CSV table of C-alpha atoms in Angstrom, one decimal:
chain,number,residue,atom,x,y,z
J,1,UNK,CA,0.0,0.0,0.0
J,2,UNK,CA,1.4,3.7,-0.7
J,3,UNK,CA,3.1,5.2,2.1
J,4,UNK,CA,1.4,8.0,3.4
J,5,UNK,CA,2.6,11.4,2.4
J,6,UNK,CA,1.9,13.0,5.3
J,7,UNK,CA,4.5,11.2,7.1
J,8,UNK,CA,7.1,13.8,5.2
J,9,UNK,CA,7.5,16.2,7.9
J,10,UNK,CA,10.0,18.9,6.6
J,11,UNK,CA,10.0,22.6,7.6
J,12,UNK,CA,7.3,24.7,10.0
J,13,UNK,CA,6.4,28.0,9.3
J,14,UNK,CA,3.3,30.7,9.3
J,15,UNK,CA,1.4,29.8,6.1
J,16,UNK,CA,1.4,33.2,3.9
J,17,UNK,CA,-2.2,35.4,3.9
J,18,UNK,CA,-2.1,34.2,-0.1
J,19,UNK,CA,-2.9,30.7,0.1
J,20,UNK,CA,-5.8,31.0,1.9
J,21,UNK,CA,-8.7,30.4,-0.8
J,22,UNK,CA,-11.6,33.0,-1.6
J,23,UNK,CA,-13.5,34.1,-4.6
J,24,UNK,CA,-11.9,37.4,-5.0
J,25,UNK,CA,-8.3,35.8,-5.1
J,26,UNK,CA,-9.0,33.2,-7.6
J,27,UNK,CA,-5.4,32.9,-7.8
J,28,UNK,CA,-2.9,31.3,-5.2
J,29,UNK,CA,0.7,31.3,-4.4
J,30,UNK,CA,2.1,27.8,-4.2
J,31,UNK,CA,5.7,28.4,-4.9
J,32,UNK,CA,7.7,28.4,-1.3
J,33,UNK,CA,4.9,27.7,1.0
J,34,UNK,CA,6.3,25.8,3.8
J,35,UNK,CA,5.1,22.8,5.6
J,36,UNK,CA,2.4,22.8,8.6
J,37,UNK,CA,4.3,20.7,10.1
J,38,UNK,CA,1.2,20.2,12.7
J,39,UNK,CA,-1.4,19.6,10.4
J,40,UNK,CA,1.4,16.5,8.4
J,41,UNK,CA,1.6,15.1,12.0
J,42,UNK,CA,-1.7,14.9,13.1
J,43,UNK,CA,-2.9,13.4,9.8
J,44,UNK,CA,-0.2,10.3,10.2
J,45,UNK,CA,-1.4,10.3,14.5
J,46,UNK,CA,-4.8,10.7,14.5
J,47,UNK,CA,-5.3,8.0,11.4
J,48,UNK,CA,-4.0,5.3,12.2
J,49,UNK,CA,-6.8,3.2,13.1
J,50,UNK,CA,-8.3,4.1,9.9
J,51,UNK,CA,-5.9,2.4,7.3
J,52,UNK,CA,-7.3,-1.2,7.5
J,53,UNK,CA,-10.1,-1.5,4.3
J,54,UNK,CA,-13.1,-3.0,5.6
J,55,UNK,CA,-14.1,-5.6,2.3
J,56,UNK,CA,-17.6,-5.8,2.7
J,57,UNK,CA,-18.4,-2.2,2.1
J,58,UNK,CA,-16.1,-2.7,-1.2
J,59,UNK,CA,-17.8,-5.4,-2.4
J,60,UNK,CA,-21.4,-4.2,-1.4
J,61,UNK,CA,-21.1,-0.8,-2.6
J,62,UNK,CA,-19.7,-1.5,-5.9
J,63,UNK,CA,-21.6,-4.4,-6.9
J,64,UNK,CA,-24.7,-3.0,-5.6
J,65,UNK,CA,-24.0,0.0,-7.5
J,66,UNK,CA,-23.3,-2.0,-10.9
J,67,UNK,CA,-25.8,-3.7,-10.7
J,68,UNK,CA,-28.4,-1.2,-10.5
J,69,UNK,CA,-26.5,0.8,-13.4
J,70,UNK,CA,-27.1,-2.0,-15.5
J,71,UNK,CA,-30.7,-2.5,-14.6
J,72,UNK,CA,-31.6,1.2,-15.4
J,73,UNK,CA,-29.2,0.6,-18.7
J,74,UNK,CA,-31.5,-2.1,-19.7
J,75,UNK,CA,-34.6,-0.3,-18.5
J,76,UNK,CA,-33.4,3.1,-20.6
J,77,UNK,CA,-33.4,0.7,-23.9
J,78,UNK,CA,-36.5,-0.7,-23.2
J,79,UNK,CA,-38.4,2.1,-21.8
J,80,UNK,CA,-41.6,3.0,-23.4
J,81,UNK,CA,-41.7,6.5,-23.4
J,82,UNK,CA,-39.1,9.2,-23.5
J,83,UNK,CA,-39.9,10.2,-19.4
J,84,UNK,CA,-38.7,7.4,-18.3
J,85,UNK,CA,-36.2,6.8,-20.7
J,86,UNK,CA,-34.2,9.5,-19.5
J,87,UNK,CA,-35.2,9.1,-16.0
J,88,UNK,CA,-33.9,5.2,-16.4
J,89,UNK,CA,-30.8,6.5,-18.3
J,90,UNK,CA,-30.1,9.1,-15.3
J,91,UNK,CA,-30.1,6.6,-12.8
J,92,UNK,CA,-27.7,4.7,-14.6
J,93,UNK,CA,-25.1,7.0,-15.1
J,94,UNK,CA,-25.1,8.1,-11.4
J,95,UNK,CA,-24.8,4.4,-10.5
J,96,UNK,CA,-22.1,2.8,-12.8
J,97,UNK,CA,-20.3,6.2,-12.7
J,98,UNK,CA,-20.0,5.3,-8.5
J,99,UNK,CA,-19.2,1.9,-9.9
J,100,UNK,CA,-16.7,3.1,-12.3
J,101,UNK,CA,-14.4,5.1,-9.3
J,102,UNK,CA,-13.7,1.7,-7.7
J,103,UNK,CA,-10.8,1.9,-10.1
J,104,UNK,CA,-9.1,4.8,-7.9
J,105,UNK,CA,-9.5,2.6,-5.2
J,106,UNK,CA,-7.6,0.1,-6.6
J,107,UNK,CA,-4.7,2.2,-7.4
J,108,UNK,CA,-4.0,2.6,-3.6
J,109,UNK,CA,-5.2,-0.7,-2.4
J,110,UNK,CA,-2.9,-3.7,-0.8
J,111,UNK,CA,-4.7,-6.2,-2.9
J,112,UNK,CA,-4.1,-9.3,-0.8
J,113,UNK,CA,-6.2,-6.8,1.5
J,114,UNK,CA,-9.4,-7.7,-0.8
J,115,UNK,CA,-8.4,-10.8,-2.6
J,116,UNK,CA,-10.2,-11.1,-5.8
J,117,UNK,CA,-11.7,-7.5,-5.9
J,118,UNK,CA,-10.0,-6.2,-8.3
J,119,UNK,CA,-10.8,-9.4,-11.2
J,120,UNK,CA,-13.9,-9.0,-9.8
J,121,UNK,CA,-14.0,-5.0,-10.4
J,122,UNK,CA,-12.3,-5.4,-14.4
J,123,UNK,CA,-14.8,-8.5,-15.3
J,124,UNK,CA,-18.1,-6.8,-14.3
J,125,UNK,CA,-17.2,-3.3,-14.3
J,126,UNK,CA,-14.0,-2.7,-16.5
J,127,UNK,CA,-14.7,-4.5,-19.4
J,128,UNK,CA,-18.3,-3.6,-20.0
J,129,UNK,CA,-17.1,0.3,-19.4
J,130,UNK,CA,-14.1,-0.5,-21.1
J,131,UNK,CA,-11.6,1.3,-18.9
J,132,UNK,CA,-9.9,-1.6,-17.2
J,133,UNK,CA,-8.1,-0.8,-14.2
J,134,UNK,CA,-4.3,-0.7,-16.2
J,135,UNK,CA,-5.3,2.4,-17.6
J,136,UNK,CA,-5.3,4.0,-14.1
J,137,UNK,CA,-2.3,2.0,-12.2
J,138,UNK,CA,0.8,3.2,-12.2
J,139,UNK,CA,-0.3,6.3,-14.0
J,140,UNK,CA,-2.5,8.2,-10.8
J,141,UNK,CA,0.7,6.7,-8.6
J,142,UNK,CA,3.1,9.0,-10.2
J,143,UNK,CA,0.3,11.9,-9.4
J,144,UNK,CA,0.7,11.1,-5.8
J,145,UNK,CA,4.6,11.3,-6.1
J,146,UNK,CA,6.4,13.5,-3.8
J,147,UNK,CA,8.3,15.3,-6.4
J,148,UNK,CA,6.4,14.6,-9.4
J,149,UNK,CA,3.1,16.2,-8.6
J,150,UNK,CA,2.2,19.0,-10.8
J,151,UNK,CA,5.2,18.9,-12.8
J,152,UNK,CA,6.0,18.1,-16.6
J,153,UNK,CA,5.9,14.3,-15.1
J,154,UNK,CA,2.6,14.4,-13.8
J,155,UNK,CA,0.2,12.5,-16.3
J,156,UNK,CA,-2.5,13.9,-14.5
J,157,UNK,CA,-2.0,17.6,-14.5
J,158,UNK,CA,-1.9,20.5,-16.0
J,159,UNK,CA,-2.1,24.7,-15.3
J,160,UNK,CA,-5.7,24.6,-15.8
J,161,UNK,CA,-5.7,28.2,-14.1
J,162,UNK,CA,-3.1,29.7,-15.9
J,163,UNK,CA,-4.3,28.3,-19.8
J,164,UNK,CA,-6.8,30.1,-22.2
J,165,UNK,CA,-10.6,30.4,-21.4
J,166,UNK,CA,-11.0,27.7,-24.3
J,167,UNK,CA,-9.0,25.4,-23.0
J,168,UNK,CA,-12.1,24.3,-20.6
J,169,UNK,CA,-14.7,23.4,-22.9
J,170,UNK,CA,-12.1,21.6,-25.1
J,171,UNK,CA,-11.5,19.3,-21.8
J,172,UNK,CA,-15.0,18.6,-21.6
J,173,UNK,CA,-15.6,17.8,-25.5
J,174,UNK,CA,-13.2,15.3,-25.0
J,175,UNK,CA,-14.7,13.4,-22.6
J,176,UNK,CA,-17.7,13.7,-24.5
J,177,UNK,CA,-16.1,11.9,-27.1
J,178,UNK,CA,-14.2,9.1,-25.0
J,179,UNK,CA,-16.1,6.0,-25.5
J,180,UNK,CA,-16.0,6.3,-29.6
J,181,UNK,CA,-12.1,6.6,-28.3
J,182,UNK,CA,-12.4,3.4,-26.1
J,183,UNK,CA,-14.4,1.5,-28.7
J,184,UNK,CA,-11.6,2.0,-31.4
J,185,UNK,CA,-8.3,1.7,-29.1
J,186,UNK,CA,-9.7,-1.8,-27.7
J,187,UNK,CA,-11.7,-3.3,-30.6
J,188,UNK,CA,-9.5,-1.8,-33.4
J,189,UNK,CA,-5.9,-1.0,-32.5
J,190,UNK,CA,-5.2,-3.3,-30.2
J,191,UNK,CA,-5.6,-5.9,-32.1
J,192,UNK,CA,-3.9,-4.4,-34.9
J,193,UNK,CA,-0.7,-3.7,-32.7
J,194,UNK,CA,-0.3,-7.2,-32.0
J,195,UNK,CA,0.7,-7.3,-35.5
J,196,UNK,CA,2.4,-4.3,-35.7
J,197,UNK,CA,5.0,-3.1,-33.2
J,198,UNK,CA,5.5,0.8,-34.2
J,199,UNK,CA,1.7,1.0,-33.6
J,200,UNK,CA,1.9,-0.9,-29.9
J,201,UNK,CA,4.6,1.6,-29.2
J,202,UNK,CA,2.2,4.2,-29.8
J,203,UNK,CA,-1.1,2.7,-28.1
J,204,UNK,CA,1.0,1.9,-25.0
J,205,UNK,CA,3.2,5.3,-24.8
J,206,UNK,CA,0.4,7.6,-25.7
J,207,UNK,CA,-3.1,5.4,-25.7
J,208,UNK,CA,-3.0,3.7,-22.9
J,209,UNK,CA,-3.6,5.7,-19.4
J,210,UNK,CA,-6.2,8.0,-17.9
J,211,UNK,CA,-4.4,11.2,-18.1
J,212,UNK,CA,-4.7,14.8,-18.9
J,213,UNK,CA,-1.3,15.5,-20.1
J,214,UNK,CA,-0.3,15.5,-23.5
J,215,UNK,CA,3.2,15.6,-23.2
J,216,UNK,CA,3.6,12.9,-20.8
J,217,UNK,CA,4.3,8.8,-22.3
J,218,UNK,CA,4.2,6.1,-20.6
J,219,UNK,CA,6.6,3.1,-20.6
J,220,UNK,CA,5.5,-0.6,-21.8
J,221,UNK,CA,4.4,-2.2,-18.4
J,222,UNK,CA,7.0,-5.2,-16.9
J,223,UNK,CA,6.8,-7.5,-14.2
J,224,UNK,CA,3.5,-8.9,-12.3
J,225,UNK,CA,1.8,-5.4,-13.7
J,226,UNK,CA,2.8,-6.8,-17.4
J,227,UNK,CA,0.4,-9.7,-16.7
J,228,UNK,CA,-2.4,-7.8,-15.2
J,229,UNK,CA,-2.2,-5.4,-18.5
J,230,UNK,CA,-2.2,-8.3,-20.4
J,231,UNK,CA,-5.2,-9.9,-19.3
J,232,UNK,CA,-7.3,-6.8,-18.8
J,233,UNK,CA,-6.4,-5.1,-22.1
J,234,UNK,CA,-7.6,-9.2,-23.6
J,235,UNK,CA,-10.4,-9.4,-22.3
J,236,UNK,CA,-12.0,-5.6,-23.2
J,237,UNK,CA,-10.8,-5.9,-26.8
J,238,UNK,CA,-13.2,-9.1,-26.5
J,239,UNK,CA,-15.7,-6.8,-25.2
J,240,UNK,CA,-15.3,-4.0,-27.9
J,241,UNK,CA,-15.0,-6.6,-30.4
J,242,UNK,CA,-18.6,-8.0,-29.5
J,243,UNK,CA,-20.1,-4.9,-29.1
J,244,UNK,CA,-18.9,-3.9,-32.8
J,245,UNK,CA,-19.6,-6.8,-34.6
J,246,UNK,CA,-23.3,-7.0,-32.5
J,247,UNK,CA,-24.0,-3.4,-34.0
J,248,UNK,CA,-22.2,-4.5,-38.0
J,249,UNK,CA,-24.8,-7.6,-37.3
J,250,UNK,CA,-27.5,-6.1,-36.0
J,251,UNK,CA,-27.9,-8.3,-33.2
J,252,UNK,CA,-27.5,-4.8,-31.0
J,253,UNK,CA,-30.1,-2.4,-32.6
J,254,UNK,CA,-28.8,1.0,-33.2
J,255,UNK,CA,-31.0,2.8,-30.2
J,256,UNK,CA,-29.8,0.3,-27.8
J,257,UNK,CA,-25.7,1.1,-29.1
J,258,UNK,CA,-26.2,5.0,-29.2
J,259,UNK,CA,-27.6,4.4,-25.2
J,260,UNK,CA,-24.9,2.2,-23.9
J,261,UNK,CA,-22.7,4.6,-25.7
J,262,UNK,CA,-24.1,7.3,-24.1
J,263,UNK,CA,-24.3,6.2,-20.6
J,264,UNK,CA,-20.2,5.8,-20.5
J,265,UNK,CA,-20.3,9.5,-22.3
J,266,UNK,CA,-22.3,10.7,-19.8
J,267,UNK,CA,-20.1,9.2,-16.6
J,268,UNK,CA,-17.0,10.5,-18.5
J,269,UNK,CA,-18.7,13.8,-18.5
J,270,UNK,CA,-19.4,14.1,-15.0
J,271,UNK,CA,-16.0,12.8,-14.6
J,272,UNK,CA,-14.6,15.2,-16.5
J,273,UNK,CA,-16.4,18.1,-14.4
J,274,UNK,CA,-15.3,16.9,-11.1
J,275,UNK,CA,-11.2,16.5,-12.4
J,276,UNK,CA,-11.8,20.4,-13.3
J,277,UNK,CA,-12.4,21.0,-9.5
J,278,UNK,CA,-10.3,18.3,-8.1
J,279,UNK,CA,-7.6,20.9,-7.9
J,280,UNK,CA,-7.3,24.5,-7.9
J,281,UNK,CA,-4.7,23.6,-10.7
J,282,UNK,CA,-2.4,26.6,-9.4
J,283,UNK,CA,1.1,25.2,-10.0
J,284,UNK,CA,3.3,25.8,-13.3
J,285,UNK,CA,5.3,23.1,-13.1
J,286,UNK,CA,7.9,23.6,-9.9
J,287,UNK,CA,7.8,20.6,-7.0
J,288,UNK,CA,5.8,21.8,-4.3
J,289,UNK,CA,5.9,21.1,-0.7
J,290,UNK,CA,3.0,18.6,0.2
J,291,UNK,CA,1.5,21.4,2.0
J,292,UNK,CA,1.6,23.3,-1.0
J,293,UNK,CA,0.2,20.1,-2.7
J,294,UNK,CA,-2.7,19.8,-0.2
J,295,UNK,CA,-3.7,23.6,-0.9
J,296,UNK,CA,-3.8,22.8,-4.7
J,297,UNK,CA,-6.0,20.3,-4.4
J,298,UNK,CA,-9.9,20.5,-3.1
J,299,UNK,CA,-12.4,19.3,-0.1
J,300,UNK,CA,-15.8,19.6,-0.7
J,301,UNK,CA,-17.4,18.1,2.8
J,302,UNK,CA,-20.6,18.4,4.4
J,303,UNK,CA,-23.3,20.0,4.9
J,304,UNK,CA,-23.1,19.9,0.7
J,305,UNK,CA,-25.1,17.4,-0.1
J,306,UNK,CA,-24.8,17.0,-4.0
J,307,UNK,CA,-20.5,16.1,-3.8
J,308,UNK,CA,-22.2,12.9,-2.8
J,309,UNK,CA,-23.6,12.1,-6.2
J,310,UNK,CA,-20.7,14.0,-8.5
J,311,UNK,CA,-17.4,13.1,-6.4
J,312,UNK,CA,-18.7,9.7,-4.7
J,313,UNK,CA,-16.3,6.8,-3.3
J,314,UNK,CA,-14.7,9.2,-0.8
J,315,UNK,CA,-13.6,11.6,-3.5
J,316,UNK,CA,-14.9,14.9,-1.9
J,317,UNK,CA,-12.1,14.6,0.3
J,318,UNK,CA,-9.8,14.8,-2.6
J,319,UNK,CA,-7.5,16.9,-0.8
J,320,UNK,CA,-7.4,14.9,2.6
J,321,UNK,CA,-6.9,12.2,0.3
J,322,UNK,CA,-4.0,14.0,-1.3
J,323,UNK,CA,-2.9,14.3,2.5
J,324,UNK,CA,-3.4,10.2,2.9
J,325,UNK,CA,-3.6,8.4,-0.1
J,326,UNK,CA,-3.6,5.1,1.9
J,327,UNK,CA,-6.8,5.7,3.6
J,328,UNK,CA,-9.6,4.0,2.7
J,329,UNK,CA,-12.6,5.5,1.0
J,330,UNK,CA,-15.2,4.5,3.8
J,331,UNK,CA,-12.6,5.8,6.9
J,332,UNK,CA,-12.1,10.0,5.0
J,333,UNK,CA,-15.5,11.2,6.5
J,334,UNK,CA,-14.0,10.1,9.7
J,335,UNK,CA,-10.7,11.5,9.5
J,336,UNK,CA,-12.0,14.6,8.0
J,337,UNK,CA,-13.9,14.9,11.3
J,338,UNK,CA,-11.6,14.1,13.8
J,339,UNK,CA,-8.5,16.7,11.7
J,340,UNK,CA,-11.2,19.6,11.8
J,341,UNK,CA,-12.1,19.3,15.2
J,342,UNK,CA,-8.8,18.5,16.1
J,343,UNK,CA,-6.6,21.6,14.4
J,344,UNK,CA,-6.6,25.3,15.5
J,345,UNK,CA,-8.3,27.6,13.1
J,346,UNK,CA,-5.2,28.8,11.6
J,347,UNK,CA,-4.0,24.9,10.2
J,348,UNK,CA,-3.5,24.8,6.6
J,349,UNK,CA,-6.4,22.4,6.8
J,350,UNK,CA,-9.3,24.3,7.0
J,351,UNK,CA,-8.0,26.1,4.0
J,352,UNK,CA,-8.7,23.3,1.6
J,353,UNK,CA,-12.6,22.9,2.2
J,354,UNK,CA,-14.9,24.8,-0.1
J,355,UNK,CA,-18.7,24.8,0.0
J,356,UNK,CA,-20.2,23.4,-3.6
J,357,UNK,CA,-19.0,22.9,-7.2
J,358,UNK,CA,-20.2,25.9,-9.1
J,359,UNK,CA,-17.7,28.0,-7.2
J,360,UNK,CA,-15.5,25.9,-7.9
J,361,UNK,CA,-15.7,25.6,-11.7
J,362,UNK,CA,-16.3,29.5,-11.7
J,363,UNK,CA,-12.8,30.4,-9.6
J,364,UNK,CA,-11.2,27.9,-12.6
J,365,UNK,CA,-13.1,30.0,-15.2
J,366,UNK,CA,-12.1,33.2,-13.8
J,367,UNK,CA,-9.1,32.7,-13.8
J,368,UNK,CA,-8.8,31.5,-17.1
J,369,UNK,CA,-10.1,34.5,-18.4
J,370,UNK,CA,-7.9,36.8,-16.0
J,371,UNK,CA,-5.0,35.0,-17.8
J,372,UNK,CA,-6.3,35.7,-21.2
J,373,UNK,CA,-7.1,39.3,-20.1
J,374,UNK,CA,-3.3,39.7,-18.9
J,375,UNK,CA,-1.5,37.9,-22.0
């Protein structure tokens, strides 16, 4: 299991008035903010009866969740009128998008922890989605690196803050687009790259990871992970393969394809929104503290009610879990509790929580724009 960042415990100093997060000052200063050195200790203290996944909430929630994505899938195709259609289709995006997070779990799980769980999680959820769970190991653990987060080696960032206003909707149209993407990298290339080893170069360096950043490549996978990748990619290029030649066939009529395909645009989408306010998306590409880190990246806690629904499986605590990777999903609520009532008012902690999403996504948009306005 990761080791907990929060057990680097570096320099102690006042936190500077400009990190502390408000709409006017959509803007932050990352760049030499020091270590609370208080707030790293008593995230490692008061956590540590926390760390220990507890299975049968994995398994129930997941599963539970699948399955019901599936029966409003099947219930959307079959509806009879448009109503309840969309009202079918809605509960199925909700439901296999909480399904479909599982994979962050499994990035930071010990898997002898919860034997089986992650077959389990590619077979019924991976496949049929197809975003197996390679696509996101090993790529979200260099995110969590030390030194690597937020730099030109971070697959999963980029100066969302600092880029032109239309970089925003052209992050969003892409995940509008991604399962067309999925369908052809697993039921096309991938087959095709078996015969061809330019184009696996390609797929695997550029084609095979859940990231945001164009510039980063990732290297052919070896060891036990080698296996895993080979397995998982096999069995969605099954997967895509059927669906395609179901549709060429017409054993899958085209109302039932444009739904299914629409589902998995539809949790990409919602994905896509909640990345944009995972982070404040401050830094330019400098290693920050993992103070700085924590600042950069977002809590959305209760009373909000809605995070529930657009950042399930534990991920309104994004920053918290930025603090403690390790931690299971079910044990942040209950760490987020215990550090708020624990820490004095002044703890870089409290400066991480923010109230709802569309304040979010309009500090990111504001500042976009305040970039333009300045270049």
């Amino acid at each position: 299991m990761m080791k907990s960042v929060a057990l680097d415990l570096r320099e102690t100093a006042d936190l500077p008035e400009a990190v502390t997060p408000t709409a006017k000052q959509p803007r932050i200063t990352l760049s030499g903010v020091p270590d609370d050195r208080a707030m790293l200790r008593a995230a490692a203290e008061m956590t540590r009866d926390l760390q220990k996944p507890k299975p049968w909430i994995y398994w129930t929630d997941c599963f539970i969740s699948a399955a019901v994505g599936y029966a409003a899938l099947i219930g959307a195709i079959l509806a009879p009128s448009l109503g309840w259609g969309l009202l079918a289709g809605l509960v199925s995006v909700l439901a296999l998008y909480r399904a479909t997070l599982f994979i962050h779990e499994i990035t930071h799980l010990k898997h002898s922890l919860l034997p089986g769980f992650r077959v389990a999680w590619n077979v019924l959820v991976g496949f049929p989605m197809m975003l197996p769970s390679f696509m996101y190991e090993g790529i979200h653990a260099i995110h969590h690196s030390r030194t690597r987060y937020g730099t030109a080696e971070d697959p999963e960032y980029l100066p969302l803050a600092h880029m032109k206003p239309h970089t925003l909707p052209v992050f969003l149209l892409v995940s509008v687009l991604m399962p067309v993407g999925l369908l052809l990298r697993f039921g096309i290339l991938a087959p095709l790259s078996m015969l061809s080893p330019k184009l696996r170069r390609v797929l695997v360096a550029k084609y095979s990871g859940l990231q945001i950043n164009p510039s980063y490549e990732r290297r052919a996978p070896e060891g036990e992970f080698r296996r895993q990748w080979a397995w998982q990619e096999a069995g969605t290029s099954v997967w895509a393969i059927g669906v395609i030649l179901a549709v060429a066939t017409g054993l899958m009529p085209l109302h039932a394809f444009a739904i299914y395909m629409g589902v998995i645009s539809a949790v990409a989408v919602i994905n896509q929104v909640r990345t944009l306010v995972a982070h404040l998306w401050e830094n330019e590409g400098e290693p920050l503290t993992v103070t700085a880190q924590f600042l950069d990246s977002v809590n959305v806690p209760p009373p909000s009610v809605l995070p529930y629904l657009w950042a399930p499986v534990g991920l309104r605590y994004h920053a918290l879990h930025h603090l403690l990777p390790s931690l299971p999903y079910h044990a942040l609520g209950e760490a987020h509790r215990r550090l708020t009532a624990a820490l004095e008012g002044e703890s870089a902690y409290h400066r991480a929580n923010y109230p709802h999403l569309p304040g979010l996504v309009g500090r990111l948009a504001a500042s976009t724009m305040g970039g333009a306005r300045r270049g």
